[in-house]
Coordinates of C-alpha atoms and ligand atoms in Angstrom, one line a residue:
M1 CA 118.9 99.0 45.4
N2 CA 120.8 99.5 49.0
L3 CA 123.7 102.0 49.3
F4 CA 126.5 99.2 49.7
E5 CA 126.0 97.8 46.5
T6 CA 126.3 101.2 44.6
S7 CA 128.7 103.5 46.8
R8 CA 132.5 103.4 46.4
Q9 CA 133.2 104.2 49.9
V10 CA 134.8 101.9 52.2
T11 CA 136.6 101.7 55.7
V12 CA 139.2 99.0 56.3
L13 CA 140.0 98.1 59.7
G14 CA 143.5 97.1 60.5
A15 CA 146.6 98.3 58.9
G16 CA 149.1 95.1 59.0
M17 CA 150.0 94.1 55.5
V18 CA 146.5 92.3 54.7
G19 CA 144.5 95.7 55.7
V20 CA 147.0 98.0 53.9
S21 CA 146.7 95.5 50.9
C22 CA 143.3 96.0 50.9
A23 CA 143.5 99.6 51.0
L24 CA 145.7 99.9 48.2
A25 CA 144.0 97.6 45.5
L26 CA 140.9 99.3 46.7
Q27 CA 142.0 102.5 45.8
A28 CA 143.6 101.3 42.7
K29 CA 139.8 100.6 41.6
G30 CA 138.6 104.1 42.2
W31 CA 137.5 103.7 45.7
S32 CA 137.4 106.0 48.4
V33 CA 139.3 104.4 51.5
T34 CA 139.7 105.3 55.0
L35 CA 142.1 102.8 57.0
V36 CA 141.6 102.4 60.8
D37 CA 144.5 101.2 63.3
Q38 CA 144.6 101.5 66.9
Q39 CA 148.4 102.0 66.3
A40 CA 150.7 103.2 63.4
P41 CA 150.7 101.1 60.5
G42 CA 152.3 97.4 60.7
E43 CA 153.3 97.1 64.3
E44 CA 151.8 94.0 65.3
T45 CA 152.3 90.4 63.3
S46 CA 153.2 92.2 59.8
H47 CA 156.2 93.9 61.7
G48 CA 157.9 90.6 63.6
N49 CA 157.9 88.2 60.6
A50 CA 160.6 86.5 58.7
G51 CA 159.9 88.5 55.6
V52 CA 159.9 85.4 53.3
I53 CA 157.8 85.6 50.2
S54 CA 157.9 82.1 48.5
R55 CA 156.0 79.5 46.6
S56 CA 156.7 76.7 49.0
S57 CA 154.5 78.4 51.4
L58 CA 151.9 76.6 49.8
L59 CA 152.4 73.5 51.9
P60 CA 149.9 74.1 55.0
F61 CA 151.2 72.7 58.4
N62 CA 148.0 70.3 58.2
R63 CA 148.9 68.2 55.8
P64 CA 148.6 64.1 55.3
G65 CA 150.9 62.6 57.5
L66 CA 150.1 64.9 60.4
W67 CA 148.0 62.1 62.2
Q68 CA 150.8 59.5 61.9
N69 CA 153.3 61.7 63.4
L70 CA 151.1 63.4 66.4
P71 CA 151.8 60.8 68.6
A72 CA 155.6 61.5 68.4
M73 CA 155.0 65.3 68.4
L74 CA 152.7 65.0 71.5
L75 CA 155.1 62.6 73.5
R76 CA 158.3 64.0 72.7
P77 CA 157.8 67.9 71.6
G78 CA 160.2 69.3 69.5
P79 CA 161.5 73.2 69.5
N80 CA 159.3 73.3 66.5
L81 CA 156.1 72.8 68.3
K82 CA 155.6 73.8 72.1
I83 CA 151.9 73.3 73.5
R84 CA 150.8 75.0 76.4
P85 CA 147.5 74.4 78.5
S86 CA 145.6 77.4 77.7
A87 CA 145.6 76.1 73.8
L88 CA 142.8 73.9 75.0
S89 CA 140.7 77.2 74.9
H90 CA 140.9 77.0 71.3
W91 CA 140.4 73.0 71.2
Q92 CA 137.5 73.6 68.4
W93 CA 140.0 74.9 65.8
L94 CA 142.5 72.2 66.9
W95 CA 140.2 69.7 66.3
R96 CA 138.9 71.0 62.7
F97 CA 142.7 71.8 61.9
L98 CA 143.8 68.1 62.4
W99 CA 140.7 67.2 60.7
H100 CA 141.5 69.0 57.6
A101 CA 145.2 67.2 57.7
K102 CA 144.0 64.8 54.9
R103 CA 144.4 64.8 51.2
S104 CA 141.0 66.2 49.6
S105 CA 141.8 69.4 52.0
F106 CA 145.2 69.5 50.9
E107 CA 144.9 69.6 47.1
V108 CA 142.2 72.2 47.5
T109 CA 144.7 74.3 50.0
T110 CA 147.9 73.8 48.1
V111 CA 146.4 75.1 44.6
A112 CA 144.5 77.9 46.3
L113 CA 147.3 79.0 48.1
D114 CA 149.8 78.7 45.3
G115 CA 147.1 81.2 43.1
L116 CA 147.4 83.7 46.2
I117 CA 151.0 83.6 46.5
Q118 CA 152.1 83.6 43.0
L119 CA 149.4 87.0 42.5
S120 CA 150.7 88.2 45.7
S121 CA 154.3 88.2 44.7
D122 CA 153.7 90.0 41.6
T123 CA 151.6 92.6 43.0
H124 CA 154.3 93.1 45.9
R125 CA 156.7 93.7 43.3
A126 CA 154.6 96.4 41.6
W127 CA 153.6 97.9 44.4
L128 CA 157.7 97.9 46.0
K129 CA 158.4 99.5 42.9
K130 CA 155.7 102.5 43.2
A131 CA 156.5 103.0 46.6
H132 CA 160.2 103.4 45.6
V133 CA 161.4 100.5 48.0
E134 CA 162.1 98.0 45.5
S135 CA 165.8 97.6 47.0
R136 CA 164.0 96.4 50.1
L137 CA 163.2 92.9 48.3
R138 CA 166.1 90.4 47.9
D139 CA 165.5 87.7 44.9
T140 CA 167.7 85.2 46.4
G141 CA 165.4 82.5 47.5
W142 CA 165.8 80.9 50.9
L143 CA 167.2 77.8 52.2
W144 CA 166.0 74.6 54.3
L145 CA 168.7 73.2 56.0
Y146 CA 169.1 69.3 56.8
A147 CA 171.2 68.0 59.7
H148 CA 171.4 64.4 58.5
A149 CA 170.5 62.5 55.4
A150 CA 167.3 61.0 57.6
A151 CA 166.0 64.4 58.2
F152 CA 166.5 65.2 54.4
E153 CA 164.8 61.6 53.5
S154 CA 161.7 62.9 56.0
G155 CA 161.1 65.8 53.8
A156 CA 160.6 63.9 50.6
A157 CA 157.2 64.4 50.4
S158 CA 157.3 68.2 50.4
R159 CA 159.6 68.2 47.8
E160 CA 157.7 65.8 45.9
V161 CA 154.4 68.7 46.2
L162 CA 156.7 71.2 45.7
Q163 CA 158.2 69.7 42.1
E164 CA 154.4 69.1 41.0
F165 CA 153.7 72.4 41.3
G166 CA 157.1 73.5 39.4
V167 CA 158.4 75.6 42.6
A168 CA 162.0 76.3 41.4
C169 CA 164.0 74.4 43.7
E170 CA 167.7 73.1 43.8
V171 CA 168.9 70.2 46.1
L172 CA 172.3 71.3 47.8
N173 CA 175.0 69.0 49.1
A174 CA 177.4 70.0 51.9
P175 CA 179.9 71.3 49.6
S176 CA 177.8 73.3 47.4
L177 CA 175.9 74.9 50.4
Q178 CA 179.3 75.6 51.7
A179 CA 180.2 77.6 48.4
L180 CA 176.6 79.5 48.5
E181 CA 176.7 80.5 52.2
P182 CA 180.3 80.7 53.1
H183 CA 179.7 81.6 56.7
L184 CA 177.7 79.0 58.0
A185 CA 179.1 76.1 60.2
P186 CA 179.5 72.6 58.2
A187 CA 176.7 71.1 60.3
F188 CA 174.1 69.9 57.4
S189 CA 174.5 67.1 55.2
H190 CA 171.7 68.8 52.6
A191 CA 169.9 71.7 51.7
L192 CA 166.9 72.9 49.8
W193 CA 167.6 75.8 48.0
V194 CA 164.2 77.4 47.1
K195 CA 164.5 79.7 44.1
D196 CA 160.9 80.8 43.7
A197 CA 161.4 83.0 46.6
A198 CA 162.5 86.5 47.7
S199 CA 162.9 88.1 51.1
V200 CA 162.6 91.8 52.3
D201 CA 164.8 93.3 54.7
N202 CA 162.2 94.9 56.8
P203 CA 158.6 93.9 56.7
R204 CA 157.4 97.0 58.7
A205 CA 159.0 99.6 56.6
V206 CA 157.4 97.9 53.8
V207 CA 154.0 98.3 55.1
K208 CA 155.1 101.8 56.0
A209 CA 155.8 102.6 52.4
Y210 CA 152.9 101.1 51.1
V211 CA 150.8 103.4 53.5
A212 CA 152.8 106.5 52.4
Q213 CA 151.8 105.2 49.1
F214 CA 148.2 105.2 49.9
L215 CA 147.9 108.2 51.7
E216 CA 149.6 110.2 48.7
A217 CA 147.0 108.9 46.6
G218 CA 144.5 110.5 48.6
G219 CA 143.7 107.9 51.5
Q220 CA 142.5 108.7 54.9
L221 CA 144.2 107.1 57.8
V222 CA 142.7 107.1 61.0
Q223 CA 144.2 106.0 64.7
S224 CA 141.3 104.4 66.7
K225 CA 140.6 101.3 68.3
V226 CA 137.2 99.7 67.1
I227 CA 135.1 97.9 69.6
A228 CA 132.2 97.1 67.7
L229 CA 130.4 97.1 64.6
Q230 CA 126.8 97.7 63.9
Q231 CA 124.9 97.1 60.9
Q232 CA 122.4 99.5 59.7
P233 CA 119.6 99.9 57.5
S234 CA 122.0 100.9 55.2
G235 CA 125.7 100.4 55.6
W236 CA 127.5 99.9 58.8
Q237 CA 128.6 101.8 62.1
W238 CA 132.2 101.1 63.7
V239 CA 132.6 101.9 67.4
N240 CA 135.1 103.4 69.4
P241 CA 136.0 103.1 72.7
D242 CA 134.4 106.7 73.5
G243 CA 131.3 105.2 72.3
G244 CA 131.7 107.3 69.0
V245 CA 130.0 106.0 66.1
H246 CA 131.2 106.3 62.4
W247 CA 129.2 105.5 59.4
T248 CA 130.2 103.5 56.3
P249 CA 128.7 101.9 53.5
N250 CA 131.3 99.4 53.4
I251 CA 133.4 97.8 55.9
V252 CA 136.4 95.3 55.8
V253 CA 138.0 93.5 59.0
A254 CA 141.3 93.1 58.5
M255 CA 142.5 92.8 62.0
G256 CA 144.7 89.5 61.8
P257 CA 144.2 87.8 65.1
W258 CA 142.1 90.1 66.5
S259 CA 139.6 89.8 63.8
E260 CA 137.5 87.1 64.9
C261 CA 136.9 88.6 68.4
L262 CA 135.5 91.8 66.9
L263 CA 132.9 89.7 64.7
E264 CA 132.1 87.9 68.2
A265 CA 131.9 91.4 70.2
S266 CA 129.7 92.7 67.5
Q267 CA 127.5 89.6 67.8
L268 CA 127.8 89.1 64.1
Q269 CA 128.5 85.5 64.0
N270 CA 125.2 84.0 63.7
N271 CA 125.6 81.8 60.5
F272 CA 129.5 82.0 60.7
K273 CA 131.7 81.0 63.1
V274 CA 135.8 80.6 61.6
N275 CA 137.3 78.9 64.9
M276 CA 140.7 80.9 64.7
G277 CA 143.5 79.5 66.3
F278 CA 146.9 81.0 67.2
E279 CA 150.2 79.5 66.1
R280 CA 152.2 82.1 68.3
G281 CA 156.0 82.8 67.6
Y282 CA 159.1 84.7 68.7
H283 CA 161.7 86.8 67.3
R284 CA 164.9 88.1 68.6
H285 CA 167.4 90.1 66.8
F286 CA 171.2 89.9 66.8
Q287 CA 173.9 92.2 65.6
P288 CA 176.2 90.2 62.8
V289 CA 179.9 89.7 63.5
E290 CA 181.7 91.6 61.3
G291 CA 182.5 89.8 57.9
V292 CA 179.9 87.3 58.6
R293 CA 177.1 87.5 56.5
L294 CA 173.9 85.1 55.0
G295 CA 172.8 85.8 51.3
R296 CA 169.4 85.0 52.0
P297 CA 167.1 83.7 55.0
I298 CA 167.8 80.2 56.5
Y299 CA 165.3 77.8 57.9
D300 CA 167.1 75.1 60.1
L301 CA 164.5 72.4 60.4
S302 CA 166.1 70.3 63.5
G303 CA 166.9 73.8 65.3
A304 CA 163.3 75.1 64.7
Y305 CA 164.0 78.6 63.6
V306 CA 164.5 80.9 60.6
L307 CA 167.5 83.3 60.5
S308 CA 166.5 86.4 58.3
P309 CA 169.5 89.0 57.1
M310 CA 167.3 92.2 58.0
K311 CA 168.0 96.2 58.5
D312 CA 167.0 97.7 61.5
E313 CA 165.3 101.4 61.7
Q314 CA 168.7 103.0 61.1
G315 CA 169.8 101.0 58.1
A316 CA 172.1 98.8 60.4
D317 CA 172.5 95.1 59.6
I318 CA 170.9 92.8 62.0
L319 CA 169.8 88.8 62.0
R320 CA 166.2 88.4 63.0
M321 CA 165.5 85.1 64.4
T322 CA 162.1 83.6 64.6
T323 CA 160.8 80.6 66.2
G324 CA 158.6 77.7 65.0
V325 CA 155.0 77.4 66.6
E326 CA 153.9 77.8 70.2
L327 CA 150.1 76.8 70.5
A328 CA 148.6 78.9 73.4
A329 CA 145.7 81.4 74.0
R330 CA 146.5 84.2 71.9
D331 CA 147.0 86.9 74.6
E332 CA 148.9 84.4 77.4
G333 CA 152.2 86.1 78.6
S334 CA 155.5 85.1 76.6
N335 CA 157.3 82.1 77.6
L336 CA 160.9 82.3 76.5
Q337 CA 161.9 78.9 76.5
Q338 CA 161.5 78.1 72.7
L339 CA 163.4 81.6 71.7
E340 CA 166.3 80.1 73.9
C341 CA 166.6 76.5 72.1
A342 CA 166.5 78.1 69.0
E343 CA 169.2 80.7 69.9
N344 CA 171.5 77.7 71.1
A345 CA 171.0 76.2 68.1
A346 CA 171.2 79.2 65.5
R347 CA 175.0 80.1 67.3
R348 CA 175.9 76.5 66.6
V349 CA 175.7 77.1 62.8
L350 CA 176.2 81.0 62.7
P351 CA 178.7 83.1 64.7
M352 CA 176.7 86.1 66.0
K353 CA 177.2 88.8 68.3
S354 CA 175.0 89.2 71.7
A355 CA 171.3 89.8 71.0
V356 CA 170.0 93.2 71.0
P357 CA 168.7 94.1 74.0
G358 CA 164.9 94.9 74.0
S359 CA 164.1 93.0 70.7
D360 CA 162.2 89.7 71.8
W361 CA 159.1 89.8 70.2
L362 CA 155.7 87.7 70.4
G363 CA 153.1 87.6 67.5
A364 CA 150.2 85.2 66.7
R365 CA 149.8 83.5 63.4
P366 CA 145.9 84.0 62.8
T367 CA 144.9 80.4 61.2
T368 CA 142.1 78.8 60.1
P369 CA 140.9 75.2 60.6
D370 CA 141.6 74.7 56.6
S371 CA 144.8 77.0 56.6
R372 CA 143.0 79.2 54.0
P373 CA 142.4 82.9 54.8
V374 CA 138.6 84.0 54.7
I375 CA 138.4 86.8 52.0
G376 CA 135.0 87.6 50.6
E377 CA 131.6 89.1 52.0
A378 CA 130.5 87.8 55.4
P379 CA 127.2 85.6 55.1
N380 CA 123.8 87.2 55.8
A381 CA 125.8 90.6 56.1
P382 CA 125.8 92.6 52.9
G383 CA 128.7 95.4 53.0
L384 CA 130.5 93.3 55.5
W385 CA 133.8 92.2 54.0
L386 CA 136.5 90.2 55.6
A387 CA 140.2 89.3 55.0
F388 CA 142.0 87.7 57.9
G389 CA 143.3 84.2 59.1
H390 CA 146.7 84.5 56.6
Q391 CA 148.7 81.8 59.0
H392 CA 152.3 81.8 58.4
I393 CA 152.3 83.8 55.0
G394 CA 150.3 87.0 55.9
F395 CA 153.0 89.4 54.9
S396 CA 153.4 87.5 51.3
T397 CA 149.9 87.3 50.8
G398 CA 148.4 90.5 52.0
P399 CA 148.7 92.0 48.4
G400 CA 146.7 89.3 46.7
T401 CA 144.1 89.3 49.1
G402 CA 143.9 92.8 48.5
V403 CA 143.6 92.1 44.8
L404 CA 140.9 89.7 44.9
L405 CA 138.8 91.2 47.6
S406 CA 139.1 94.5 45.7
E407 CA 137.7 92.3 42.5
L408 CA 135.0 90.8 44.4
M409 CA 133.9 94.2 45.9
S410 CA 133.9 95.7 42.7
K411 CA 131.9 92.9 40.9
E412 CA 134.8 92.1 38.3
A413 CA 135.9 88.9 37.2
T414 CA 138.7 87.8 39.6
S415 CA 142.2 86.9 39.1
I416 CA 141.8 83.6 41.3
D417 CA 139.2 81.5 42.0
P418 CA 137.9 82.8 45.3
R419 CA 136.0 79.9 46.2
P420 CA 138.4 78.1 48.5
F421 CA 138.6 81.6 50.4
A422 CA 135.1 82.5 50.8
P423 CA 133.5 82.9 54.2
Q424 CA 130.5 80.4 53.3
R425 CA 132.8 77.6 53.9
F426 CA 132.0 77.9 57.8
Ligands
FAD1 C1 157.1 84.4 63.8 C2 156.5 84.5 62.8 C3 157.0 84.6 61.7 C4 156.3 84.6 60.2 N1 156.9 84.8 59.0 C5 156.5 85.2 58.0 C6 157.1 85.1 56.7 O1 158.7 85.0 56.7 N2 156.2 85.4 55.8 C7 154.7 85.7 55.7 O2 154.3 86.0 54.6 N3 154.5 86.0 56.9 C8 154.9 85.3 57.8 N4 154.5 85.4 59.3 C9 152.9 85.6 59.2 C10 152.3 87.0 59.0 O3 153.1 87.7 59.9 C11 151.0 87.5 59.4 O4 150.2 86.5 58.4 C12 150.5 88.5 59.0 O5 151.4 89.7 59.3 C13 149.1 88.8 59.2 O6 149.0 90.2 58.5 P1 147.6 90.9 59.4 O7 147.3 92.3 58.4 O8 146.4 90.0 58.8 O9 147.6 91.4 60.7 P2 148.6 92.3 61.5 O10 149.8 92.7 60.8 O11 148.4 91.9 62.9 O12 147.6 93.4 61.3 C14 146.3 93.7 62.4 C15 146.0 95.1 62.5 O13 145.0 95.5 63.3 C16 145.0 96.2 64.5 N5 144.0 95.8 65.3 C17 143.9 95.0 66.3 N6 142.8 95.3 66.9 C18 142.2 96.4 66.8 C19 141.1 97.1 67.2 N7 140.5 96.6 68.0 N8 140.9 98.3 66.8 C20 141.9 98.7 65.6 N9 142.8 98.3 65.4 C21 143.4 96.9 65.9 C22 146.4 95.9 64.9 O14 147.0 97.1 65.4 C23 147.2 95.9 63.7 O15 148.0 96.8 63.2 C24 155.4 85.1 60.5 C25 154.4 85.3 61.7 C26 155.0 85.4 63.0 C27 154.3 85.3 64.4

């Protein structure tokens, strides 16, 4: 029997929400865990998101109907989706992503994501409490806002799916929306209040609180860049930029948008290539006008932004505006056009002070062709475990990913069906 099959020692690469969740869940099962990141924990994608944890996220972007809407999306691109020429470097992802916009894939993906989201929500609640930061969670749902009746009608298919899954929602007309969020301008004819949803007031602070919990329970945190992995007769080595090698019986790659390129650099993709794409998104912070507040994140569908009430690192109130999708190469420089459009739209519905200087941020949602994260052991590479590709919902689904991975690694019965997430599907 190989060491990786008996040893309960593991190194987790990447300290975003997904890696930290894997570390916590493995530690809870008695594994001795080292967490490695080139930065402090929670400084990348898991920092910049909108902090929404919602069952409505079971709906992937590539769904039936996408093909019919595609010509209009390409000919008259709206603020929701910008495509830059460098996106073509990921044409294989794009093609496969579109190919999965069919009923059969949609059915598997929605069921799988719903299971992962529910497992994650329960786990988040338990961990927030354990880390003494449960006050960061707001159980007030989130709002999808429609400017006119035709926009509301175009969302009927999504609402039907949410109903099928029993996601608690309430349709609001303009007066009931006004009663719920009195500071919003009367710019919306309808809203969907997704009640099976919560949000946090500072995603980075939550990741850091989970890491503090992990360290308190005896976990190790190492700050180092990882440039390659090497398979050993027994176990794995990860390599740092100085050529230093670090042996471990088991390794988890949870480096979000950087995961697949580490596998490529390590020439570990013989029988396995995910073909990841990057749905980039921006954020900008605003100081709220005194007395003006939102009780929950809002998603303005025509303005193509989410506005989330949050706290900055000093505990002051801020509004974080996040944008729709920009398809581009992961590392291409930023283009502020989408942010500017979103800001113009947001200012029409909520009074806000000026943008917080230096707050502009760009991140890349790491997306697999079928919109399902990769969770499980890499094919033909015993001891190499994968947890990446969480697209728009990795902040919410990190904890469920950690629980599922820890069950698979501990050879236990799993809380949810692992097959839709298995790396073998690629
Ligand atoms: C605009 C926007 C809004 C979003 N809103 C939401 C939301 O409301 N709810 C939600 O659930 N999700 C949301 N998401 C998605 C979510 O943020 C991501 O799915 C999630 O953060 C991915 O987490 P991760 O741990 O996989 O990646 P990351 O958080 O990016 O972590 C990867 C880690 O790997 C480290 N790393 C990278 N390369 C190396 C290396 N070579 N060596 C060592 N370490 C390395 C990085 O430093 C980083 O800490 C949003 C994303 C964006 C962009």
